[in-house]
JSON list of C-alpha atoms in Angstrom, two decimals:
[
{"chain": "A", "resi": 1, "resn": "MET", "atom": "CA", "xyz": [27.49, -10.25, -5.84]},
{"chain": "A", "resi": 2, "resn": "PHE", "atom": "CA", "xyz": [27.83, -8.09, -2.85]},
{"chain": "A", "resi": 3, "resn": "SER", "atom": "CA", "xyz": [30.61, -5.47, -3.73]},
{"chain": "A", "resi": 4, "resn": "ALA", "atom": "CA", "xyz": [31.63, -2.42, -1.88]},
{"chain": "A", "resi": 5, "resn": "LEU", "atom": "CA", "xyz": [32.44, -0.53, -5.26]},
{"chain": "A", "resi": 6, "resn": "ASP", "atom": "CA", "xyz": [28.96, -0.88, -6.48]},
{"chain": "A", "resi": 7, "resn": "ILE", "atom": "CA", "xyz": [27.61, 0.41, -3.25]},
{"chain": "A", "resi": 8, "resn": "ALA", "atom": "CA", "xyz": [30.21, 3.43, -3.10]},
{"chain": "A", "resi": 9, "resn": "HIS", "atom": "CA", "xyz": [29.09, 4.12, -6.85]},
{"chain": "A", "resi": 10, "resn": "MET", "atom": "CA", "xyz": [25.37, 4.18, -5.99]},
{"chain": "A", "resi": 11, "resn": "GLN", "atom": "CA", "xyz": [25.93, 6.16, -3.04]},
{"chain": "A", "resi": 12, "resn": "ASP", "atom": "CA", "xyz": [27.88, 9.17, -5.28]},
{"chain": "A", "resi": 13, "resn": "ALA", "atom": "CA", "xyz": [25.12, 8.89, -8.12]},
{"chain": "A", "resi": 14, "resn": "THR", "atom": "CA", "xyz": [22.20, 8.94, -5.64]},
{"chain": "A", "resi": 15, "resn": "THR", "atom": "CA", "xyz": [23.38, 11.67, -3.38]},
{"chain": "A", "resi": 16, "resn": "THR", "atom": "CA", "xyz": [23.81, 13.74, -6.58]},
{"chain": "A", "resi": 17, "resn": "GLU", "atom": "CA", "xyz": [20.46, 12.55, -8.20]},
{"chain": "A", "resi": 18, "resn": "TRP", "atom": "CA", "xyz": [18.59, 13.51, -4.68]},
{"chain": "A", "resi": 19, "resn": "HIS", "atom": "CA", "xyz": [20.20, 16.75, -4.43]},
{"chain": "A", "resi": 20, "resn": "LEU", "atom": "CA", "xyz": [19.02, 17.70, -8.18]},
{"chain": "A", "resi": 21, "resn": "HIS", "atom": "CA", "xyz": [15.64, 16.04, -7.91]},
{"chain": "A", "resi": 22, "resn": "PRO", "atom": "CA", "xyz": [14.49, 15.53, -4.31]},
{"chain": "A", "resi": 23, "resn": "PHE", "atom": "CA", "xyz": [11.45, 13.22, -4.27]},
{"chain": "A", "resi": 24, "resn": "PRO", "atom": "CA", "xyz": [10.13, 10.70, -1.43]},
{"chain": "A", "resi": 25, "resn": "LEU", "atom": "CA", "xyz": [10.97, 7.12, -1.65]},
{"chain": "A", "resi": 26, "resn": "PRO", "atom": "CA", "xyz": [8.30, 4.74, -2.01]},
{"chain": "A", "resi": 27, "resn": "ASP", "atom": "CA", "xyz": [7.10, 2.40, 1.04]},
{"chain": "A", "resi": 28, "resn": "THR", "atom": "CA", "xyz": [8.74, -0.91, -0.29]},
{"chain": "A", "resi": 29, "resn": "ASP", "atom": "CA", "xyz": [8.72, -4.40, 1.36]},
{"chain": "A", "resi": 30, "resn": "LEU", "atom": "CA", "xyz": [12.02, -4.68, 3.09]},
{"chain": "A", "resi": 31, "resn": "ALA", "atom": "CA", "xyz": [11.84, -8.54, 2.87]},
{"chain": "A", "resi": 32, "resn": "GLU", "atom": "CA", "xyz": [11.88, -8.62, -0.93]},
{"chain": "A", "resi": 33, "resn": "LEU", "atom": "CA", "xyz": [14.78, -6.63, -1.40]},
{"chain": "A", "resi": 34, "resn": "GLY", "atom": "CA", "xyz": [18.63, -7.25, -2.12]},
{"chain": "A", "resi": 35, "resn": "THR", "atom": "CA", "xyz": [21.59, -5.83, -0.52]},
{"chain": "A", "resi": 36, "resn": "LEU", "atom": "CA", "xyz": [21.87, -3.12, -2.80]},
{"chain": "A", "resi": 37, "resn": "ALA", "atom": "CA", "xyz": [18.76, -1.96, -2.70]},
{"chain": "A", "resi": 38, "resn": "LEU", "atom": "CA", "xyz": [18.92, -2.16, 1.08]},
{"chain": "A", "resi": 39, "resn": "ALA", "atom": "CA", "xyz": [21.92, -0.16, 0.81]},
{"chain": "A", "resi": 40, "resn": "THR", "atom": "CA", "xyz": [20.23, 2.38, -1.19]},
{"chain": "A", "resi": 41, "resn": "LEU", "atom": "CA", "xyz": [17.36, 2.80, 1.22]},
{"chain": "A", "resi": 42, "resn": "GLN", "atom": "CA", "xyz": [20.01, 3.04, 4.30]},
{"chain": "A", "resi": 43, "resn": "HIS", "atom": "CA", "xyz": [21.72, 5.83, 2.48]},
{"chain": "A", "resi": 44, "resn": "ARG", "atom": "CA", "xyz": [18.73, 7.71, 1.66]},
{"chain": "A", "resi": 45, "resn": "ALA", "atom": "CA", "xyz": [17.89, 7.52, 5.14]},
{"chain": "A", "resi": 46, "resn": "ASN", "atom": "CA", "xyz": [21.16, 9.34, 5.99]},
{"chain": "A", "resi": 47, "resn": "PHE", "atom": "CA", "xyz": [20.82, 11.80, 3.12]},
{"chain": "A", "resi": 48, "resn": "ASP", "atom": "CA", "xyz": [17.29, 12.95, 4.99]},
{"chain": "A", "resi": 49, "resn": "LEU", "atom": "CA", "xyz": [19.13, 12.81, 8.28]},
{"chain": "A", "resi": 50, "resn": "TRP", "atom": "CA", "xyz": [21.97, 14.71, 7.05]},
{"chain": "A", "resi": 51, "resn": "HIS", "atom": "CA", "xyz": [19.50, 17.52, 5.99]},
{"chain": "A", "resi": 52, "resn": "GLU", "atom": "CA", "xyz": [17.44, 17.49, 8.99]},
{"chain": "A", "resi": 53, "resn": "GLU", "atom": "CA", "xyz": [20.62, 18.00, 11.17]},
{"chain": "A", "resi": 54, "resn": "ASP", "atom": "CA", "xyz": [21.41, 20.90, 9.09]},
{"chain": "A", "resi": 55, "resn": "ALA", "atom": "CA", "xyz": [17.94, 22.03, 9.63]},
{"chain": "A", "resi": 56, "resn": "ALA", "atom": "CA", "xyz": [18.17, 21.92, 13.30]},
{"chain": "A", "resi": 57, "resn": "ARG", "atom": "CA", "xyz": [21.19, 24.13, 13.40]},
{"chain": "A", "resi": 58, "resn": "SER", "atom": "CA", "xyz": [19.73, 26.97, 11.88]},
{"chain": "A", "resi": 59, "resn": "PRO", "atom": "CA", "xyz": [19.89, 29.83, 14.41]},
{"chain": "A", "resi": 60, "resn": "ASP", "atom": "CA", "xyz": [16.35, 31.42, 13.26]},
{"chain": "A", "resi": 61, "resn": "ALA", "atom": "CA", "xyz": [14.32, 28.34, 13.85]},
{"chain": "A", "resi": 62, "resn": "PRO", "atom": "CA", "xyz": [11.87, 28.87, 16.50]},
{"chain": "A", "resi": 63, "resn": "ASP", "atom": "CA", "xyz": [11.43, 26.29, 19.16]},
{"chain": "A", "resi": 64, "resn": "SER", "atom": "CA", "xyz": [8.14, 24.60, 17.60]},
{"chain": "A", "resi": 65, "resn": "ASP", "atom": "CA", "xyz": [10.49, 23.89, 14.27]},
{"chain": "A", "resi": 66, "resn": "ILE", "atom": "CA", "xyz": [13.47, 22.44, 16.23]},
{"chain": "A", "resi": 67, "resn": "ALA", "atom": "CA", "xyz": [11.11, 20.10, 18.06]},
{"chain": "A", "resi": 68, "resn": "HIS", "atom": "CA", "xyz": [9.54, 18.85, 15.03]},
{"chain": "A", "resi": 69, "resn": "VAL", "atom": "CA", "xyz": [13.12, 18.46, 13.07]},
{"chain": "A", "resi": 70, "resn": "LYS", "atom": "CA", "xyz": [14.49, 16.24, 16.54]},
{"chain": "A", "resi": 71, "resn": "HIS", "atom": "CA", "xyz": [11.29, 14.18, 16.18]},
{"chain": "A", "resi": 72, "resn": "GLU", "atom": "CA", "xyz": [12.35, 13.69, 12.49]},
{"chain": "A", "resi": 73, "resn": "ILE", "atom": "CA", "xyz": [16.00, 12.75, 13.32]},
{"chain": "A", "resi": 74, "resn": "ASP", "atom": "CA", "xyz": [14.68, 10.03, 15.85]},
{"chain": "A", "resi": 75, "resn": "ARG", "atom": "CA", "xyz": [12.54, 8.45, 13.12]},
{"chain": "A", "resi": 76, "resn": "LEU", "atom": "CA", "xyz": [15.32, 8.68, 10.50]},
{"chain": "A", "resi": 77, "resn": "ASN", "atom": "CA", "xyz": [17.95, 7.52, 12.80]},
{"chain": "A", "resi": 78, "resn": "GLN", "atom": "CA", "xyz": [15.68, 4.70, 13.78]},
{"chain": "A", "resi": 79, "resn": "ARG", "atom": "CA", "xyz": [15.11, 3.56, 10.13]},
{"chain": "A", "resi": 80, "resn": "ARG", "atom": "CA", "xyz": [19.09, 4.11, 9.44]},
{"chain": "A", "resi": 81, "resn": "ASN", "atom": "CA", "xyz": [19.68, 1.75, 12.17]},
{"chain": "A", "resi": 82, "resn": "ASP", "atom": "CA", "xyz": [16.93, -0.89, 11.14]},
{"chain": "A", "resi": 83, "resn": "LEU", "atom": "CA", "xyz": [18.21, -0.95, 7.57]},
{"chain": "A", "resi": 84, "resn": "VAL", "atom": "CA", "xyz": [22.00, -1.45, 8.84]},
{"chain": "A", "resi": 85, "resn": "GLU", "atom": "CA", "xyz": [20.45, -4.64, 10.56]},
{"chain": "A", "resi": 86, "resn": "LYS", "atom": "CA", "xyz": [18.29, -5.47, 7.51]},
{"chain": "A", "resi": 87, "resn": "ILE", "atom": "CA", "xyz": [21.71, -5.61, 5.53]},
{"chain": "A", "resi": 88, "resn": "ASP", "atom": "CA", "xyz": [23.50, -7.61, 7.95]},
{"chain": "A", "resi": 89, "resn": "GLN", "atom": "CA", "xyz": [20.50, -10.15, 7.80]},
{"chain": "A", "resi": 90, "resn": "ALA", "atom": "CA", "xyz": [20.56, -10.30, 3.92]},
{"chain": "A", "resi": 91, "resn": "LEU", "atom": "CA", "xyz": [24.77, -10.64, 3.94]},
{"chain": "A", "resi": 92, "resn": "LEU", "atom": "CA", "xyz": [24.22, -13.45, 6.54]},
{"chain": "A", "resi": 93, "resn": "GLU", "atom": "CA", "xyz": [21.64, -15.48, 4.46]},
{"chain": "A", "resi": 94, "resn": "GLN", "atom": "CA", "xyz": [24.09, -15.04, 1.27]},
{"chain": "A", "resi": 95, "resn": "ALA", "atom": "CA", "xyz": [27.26, -16.19, 3.02]},
{"chain": "A", "resi": 96, "resn": "GLY", "atom": "CA", "xyz": [25.45, -19.44, 4.35]},
{"chain": "A", "resi": 97, "resn": "PRO", "atom": "CA", "xyz": [26.66, -21.10, 7.60]},
{"chain": "A", "resi": 98, "resn": "GLN", "atom": "CA", "xyz": [29.72, -19.37, 9.38]},
{"chain": "A", "resi": 99, "resn": "ASN", "atom": "CA", "xyz": [32.77, -20.92, 10.27]},
{"chain": "A", "resi": 100, "resn": "GLU", "atom": "CA", "xyz": [32.41, -21.00, 14.33]},
{"chain": "A", "resi": 101, "resn": "GLY", "atom": "CA", "xyz": [36.06, -21.35, 14.65]},
{"chain": "A", "resi": 102, "resn": "ALA", "atom": "CA", "xyz": [37.15, -18.41, 12.34]},
{"chain": "A", "resi": 103, "resn": "PRO", "atom": "CA", "xyz": [37.70, -15.03, 14.48]},
{"chain": "A", "resi": 104, "resn": "LEU", "atom": "CA", "xyz": [34.64, -13.03, 14.95]},
{"chain": "A", "resi": 105, "resn": "HIS", "atom": "CA", "xyz": [35.01, -9.19, 13.14]},
{"chain": "A", "resi": 106, "resn": "SER", "atom": "CA", "xyz": [33.40, -6.80, 15.89]},
{"chain": "A", "resi": 107, "resn": "GLU", "atom": "CA", "xyz": [32.31, -4.46, 13.24]},
{"chain": "A", "resi": 108, "resn": "THR", "atom": "CA", "xyz": [29.51, -5.96, 10.81]},
{"chain": "A", "resi": 109, "resn": "PRO", "atom": "CA", "xyz": [29.19, -5.37, 6.91]},
{"chain": "A", "resi": 110, "resn": "GLY", "atom": "CA", "xyz": [26.09, -3.49, 7.52]},
{"chain": "A", "resi": 111, "resn": "LEU", "atom": "CA", "xyz": [27.86, -0.78, 9.85]},
{"chain": "A", "resi": 112, "resn": "ILE", "atom": "CA", "xyz": [30.81, -0.43, 7.25]},
{"chain": "A", "resi": 113, "resn": "VAL", "atom": "CA", "xyz": [28.28, 0.37, 4.76]},
{"chain": "A", "resi": 114, "resn": "ASP", "atom": "CA", "xyz": [26.78, 2.95, 7.01]},
{"chain": "A", "resi": 115, "resn": "ARG", "atom": "CA", "xyz": [30.34, 4.48, 7.43]},
{"chain": "A", "resi": 116, "resn": "LEU", "atom": "CA", "xyz": [30.68, 4.66, 3.53]},
{"chain": "A", "resi": 117, "resn": "SER", "atom": "CA", "xyz": [27.33, 6.21, 3.54]},
{"chain": "A", "resi": 118, "resn": "ILE", "atom": "CA", "xyz": [28.17, 9.03, 5.70]},
{"chain": "A", "resi": 119, "resn": "LEU", "atom": "CA", "xyz": [31.70, 9.44, 3.59]},
{"chain": "A", "resi": 120, "resn": "ALA", "atom": "CA", "xyz": [29.81, 9.71, 0.28]},
{"chain": "A", "resi": 121, "resn": "LEU", "atom": "CA", "xyz": [27.83, 12.52, 1.87]},
{"chain": "A", "resi": 122, "resn": "LYS", "atom": "CA", "xyz": [30.81, 14.06, 3.20]},
{"chain": "A", "resi": 123, "resn": "ILE", "atom": "CA", "xyz": [32.37, 14.00, -0.04]},
{"chain": "A", "resi": 124, "resn": "TYR", "atom": "CA", "xyz": [29.58, 15.31, -2.10]},
{"chain": "A", "resi": 125, "resn": "HIS", "atom": "CA", "xyz": [29.33, 18.38, 0.65]},
{"chain": "A", "resi": 126, "resn": "THR", "atom": "CA", "xyz": [32.98, 19.14, 0.76]},
{"chain": "A", "resi": 127, "resn": "ALA", "atom": "CA", "xyz": [33.24, 19.23, -3.00]},
{"chain": "A", "resi": 128, "resn": "GLU", "atom": "CA", "xyz": [30.65, 22.01, -3.01]},
{"chain": "A", "resi": 129, "resn": "GLU", "atom": "CA", "xyz": [32.55, 23.91, -0.56]},
{"chain": "A", "resi": 130, "resn": "ALA", "atom": "CA", "xyz": [35.46, 23.35, -2.66]},
{"chain": "A", "resi": 131, "resn": "HIS", "atom": "CA", "xyz": [33.97, 24.80, -5.69]},
{"chain": "A", "resi": 132, "resn": "ARG", "atom": "CA", "xyz": [31.77, 27.45, -4.24]},
{"chain": "A", "resi": 133, "resn": "ALA", "atom": "CA", "xyz": [32.53, 30.42, -6.24]},
{"chain": "A", "resi": 134, "resn": "SER", "atom": "CA", "xyz": [31.28, 32.87, -3.15]},
{"chain": "A", "resi": 135, "resn": "ALA", "atom": "CA", "xyz": [34.08, 31.41, -0.71]},
{"chain": "A", "resi": 136, "resn": "THR", "atom": "CA", "xyz": [37.47, 32.70, -0.46]},
{"chain": "A", "resi": 137, "resn": "GLU", "atom": "CA", "xyz": [40.56, 30.83, -2.21]},
{"chain": "A", "resi": 138, "resn": "GLN", "atom": "CA", "xyz": [41.85, 29.90, 1.23]},
{"chain": "A", "resi": 139, "resn": "HIS", "atom": "CA", "xyz": [38.28, 28.29, 2.00]},
{"chain": "A", "resi": 140, "resn": "ARG", "atom": "CA", "xyz": [38.34, 26.25, -1.31]},
{"chain": "A", "resi": 141, "resn": "SER", "atom": "CA", "xyz": [41.91, 24.87, -1.08]},
{"chain": "A", "resi": 142, "resn": "ARG", "atom": "CA", "xyz": [41.17, 23.94, 2.61]},
{"chain": "A", "resi": 143, "resn": "ASN", "atom": "CA", "xyz": [38.18, 21.87, 1.16]},
{"chain": "A", "resi": 144, "resn": "LEU", "atom": "CA", "xyz": [40.08, 20.39, -1.87]},
{"chain": "A", "resi": 145, "resn": "GLU", "atom": "CA", "xyz": [42.89, 19.02, 0.72]},
{"chain": "A", "resi": 146, "resn": "ARG", "atom": "CA", "xyz": [39.68, 17.68, 2.98]},
{"chain": "A", "resi": 147, "resn": "LEU", "atom": "CA", "xyz": [38.27, 16.22, -0.27]},
{"chain": "A", "resi": 148, "resn": "ARG", "atom": "CA", "xyz": [41.62, 14.46, -1.00]},
{"chain": "A", "resi": 149, "resn": "ILE", "atom": "CA", "xyz": [41.42, 12.89, 2.75]},
{"chain": "A", "resi": 150, "resn": "LEU", "atom": "CA", "xyz": [37.76, 11.71, 2.49]},
{"chain": "A", "resi": 151, "resn": "GLU", "atom": "CA", "xyz": [38.27, 10.24, -0.90]},
{"chain": "A", "resi": 152, "resn": "GLN", "atom": "CA", "xyz": [41.42, 8.39, 0.33]},
{"chain": "A", "resi": 153, "resn": "GLN", "atom": "CA", "xyz": [39.47, 7.09, 3.47]},
{"chain": "A", "resi": 154, "resn": "ARG", "atom": "CA", "xyz": [36.36, 5.87, 1.51]},
{"chain": "A", "resi": 155, "resn": "ASP", "atom": "CA", "xyz": [38.72, 3.95, -0.64]},
{"chain": "A", "resi": 156, "resn": "ASP", "atom": "CA", "xyz": [40.37, 2.24, 2.16]},
{"chain": "A", "resi": 157, "resn": "LEU", "atom": "CA", "xyz": [37.01, 1.61, 3.61]},
{"chain": "A", "resi": 158, "resn": "ALA", "atom": "CA", "xyz": [35.71, 0.03, 0.60]},
{"chain": "A", "resi": 159, "resn": "ALA", "atom": "CA", "xyz": [38.56, -2.36, 0.20]},
{"chain": "A", "resi": 160, "resn": "CYS", "atom": "CA", "xyz": [38.46, -3.12, 3.93]},
{"chain": "A", "resi": 161, "resn": "LEU", "atom": "CA", "xyz": [34.87, -4.21, 3.26]},
{"chain": "A", "resi": 162, "resn": "ASP", "atom": "CA", "xyz": [35.53, -6.16, -0.12]},
{"chain": "A", "resi": 163, "resn": "GLN", "atom": "CA", "xyz": [38.46, -8.03, 1.94]},
{"chain": "A", "resi": 164, "resn": "LEU", "atom": "CA", "xyz": [36.21, -8.80, 4.73]},
{"chain": "A", "resi": 165, "resn": "TRP", "atom": "CA", "xyz": [33.39, -10.07, 2.73]},
{"chain": "A", "resi": 166, "resn": "ARG", "atom": "CA", "xyz": [35.71, -12.31, 0.87]},
{"chain": "A", "resi": 167, "resn": "GLN", "atom": "CA", "xyz": [37.06, -13.48, 4.08]},
{"chain": "A", "resi": 168, "resn": "ILE", "atom": "CA", "xyz": [33.52, -14.31, 5.39]},
{"chain": "A", "resi": 169, "resn": "LEU", "atom": "CA", "xyz": [33.01, -16.29, 2.30]},
{"chain": "A", "resi": 170, "resn": "ARG", "atom": "CA", "xyz": [36.20, -18.36, 2.81]},
{"chain": "A", "resi": 171, "resn": "GLY", "atom": "CA", "xyz": [35.16, -19.12, 6.29]},
{"chain": "A", "resi": 172, "resn": "GLU", "atom": "CA", "xyz": [38.36, -16.93, 7.70]},
{"chain": "A", "resi": 173, "resn": "ARG", "atom": "CA", "xyz": [36.02, -14.70, 9.32]},
{"chain": "A", "resi": 174, "resn": "ARG", "atom": "CA", "xyz": [32.57, -14.17, 10.65]},
{"chain": "A", "resi": 175, "resn": "PHE", "atom": "CA", "xyz": [30.38, -11.68, 12.06]},
{"chain": "A", "resi": 176, "resn": "ARG", "atom": "CA", "xyz": [27.01, -11.54, 13.82]},
{"chain": "A", "resi": 177, "resn": "LEU", "atom": "CA", "xyz": [23.83, -9.81, 13.38]},
{"chain": "A", "resi": 178, "resn": "TYR", "atom": "CA", "xyz": [24.07, -7.16, 16.17]},
{"chain": "A", "resi": 179, "resn": "ARG", "atom": "CA", "xyz": [20.72, -5.71, 17.25]},
{"chain": "A", "resi": 180, "resn": "GLN", "atom": "CA", "xyz": [21.10, -1.80, 17.97]},
{"chain": "A", "resi": 181, "resn": "MET", "atom": "CA", "xyz": [18.53, -2.09, 20.81]},
{"chain": "A", "resi": 182, "resn": "LYS", "atom": "CA", "xyz": [17.73, 1.58, 20.67]},
{"chain": "A", "resi": 183, "resn": "MET", "atom": "CA", "xyz": [15.71, 2.66, 23.60]},
{"chain": "A", "resi": 184, "resn": "TYR", "atom": "CA", "xyz": [14.51, 6.19, 22.70]},
{"chain": "A", "resi": 185, "resn": "ASN", "atom": "CA", "xyz": [11.56, 5.52, 20.39]},
{"chain": "A", "resi": 186, "resn": "ASP", "atom": "CA", "xyz": [10.38, 2.70, 22.31]},
{"chain": "A", "resi": 187, "resn": "PRO", "atom": "CA", "xyz": [7.49, 3.61, 24.56]},
{"chain": "A", "resi": 188, "resn": "ASP", "atom": "CA", "xyz": [8.15, 0.55, 26.71]},
{"chain": "A", "resi": 189, "resn": "LEU", "atom": "CA", "xyz": [11.70, 1.77, 27.34]},
{"chain": "A", "resi": 190, "resn": "ASN", "atom": "CA", "xyz": [11.87, 5.61, 27.31]},
{"chain": "A", "resi": 191, "resn": "PRO", "atom": "CA", "xyz": [10.68, 7.02, 30.89]},
{"chain": "A", "resi": 192, "resn": "VAL", "atom": "CA", "xyz": [9.53, 9.98, 29.53]},
{"chain": "A", "resi": 193, "resn": "LEU", "atom": "CA", "xyz": [7.11, 8.22, 27.12]},
{"chain": "A", "resi": 194, "resn": "TYR", "atom": "CA", "xyz": [5.94, 5.84, 29.33]},
{"chain": "A", "resi": 195, "resn": "SER", "atom": "CA", "xyz": [5.63, 7.98, 32.29]},
{"chain": "A", "resi": 196, "resn": "ARG", "atom": "CA", "xyz": [3.27, 9.90, 30.31]},
{"chain": "A", "resi": 197, "resn": "ALA", "atom": "CA", "xyz": [0.91, 7.16, 29.27]},
{"chain": "A", "resi": 198, "resn": "ARG", "atom": "CA", "xyz": [-0.06, 6.54, 33.04]}
]
């Protein structure tokens, strides 16, 4: 059963685990995975993307490093979006035929899972700042308040996702698989890439 609470718990647990024991994830046949496993891979793409974006902001990084990081960010962002689509595809299969007369929900469950993933990362890093020994008391206090707000936002969003899923299963709402149609990594659609191939 698809559950936003299970997804949020997984995101919290894996965020902590991956910070303590960083390890590459094995290549996996996505067609064989359930929604929780797909959500785990999608969260890992966001986890890796978060840390690459941190590296891109280093003022000491040489241009060659920034270029490498930018390419890695593009690759991870493509993976992140591909996995959102896979989650939605799996959920459409689970839901079965949709009630075409039901109101269409503009945001897919997969996109909400992505938002929950980003919130899990913000919560983890904000908690770090709220308890950082070298920070000022004012800094820690400000981040404790931010943490409270982020946790409330995550709770609200998870509840909304569970409600949406129940409505979909009852035929009261429906959603479509929205393709992201990213252009920047496609050598046939990015003018910089296809003009170099001539």
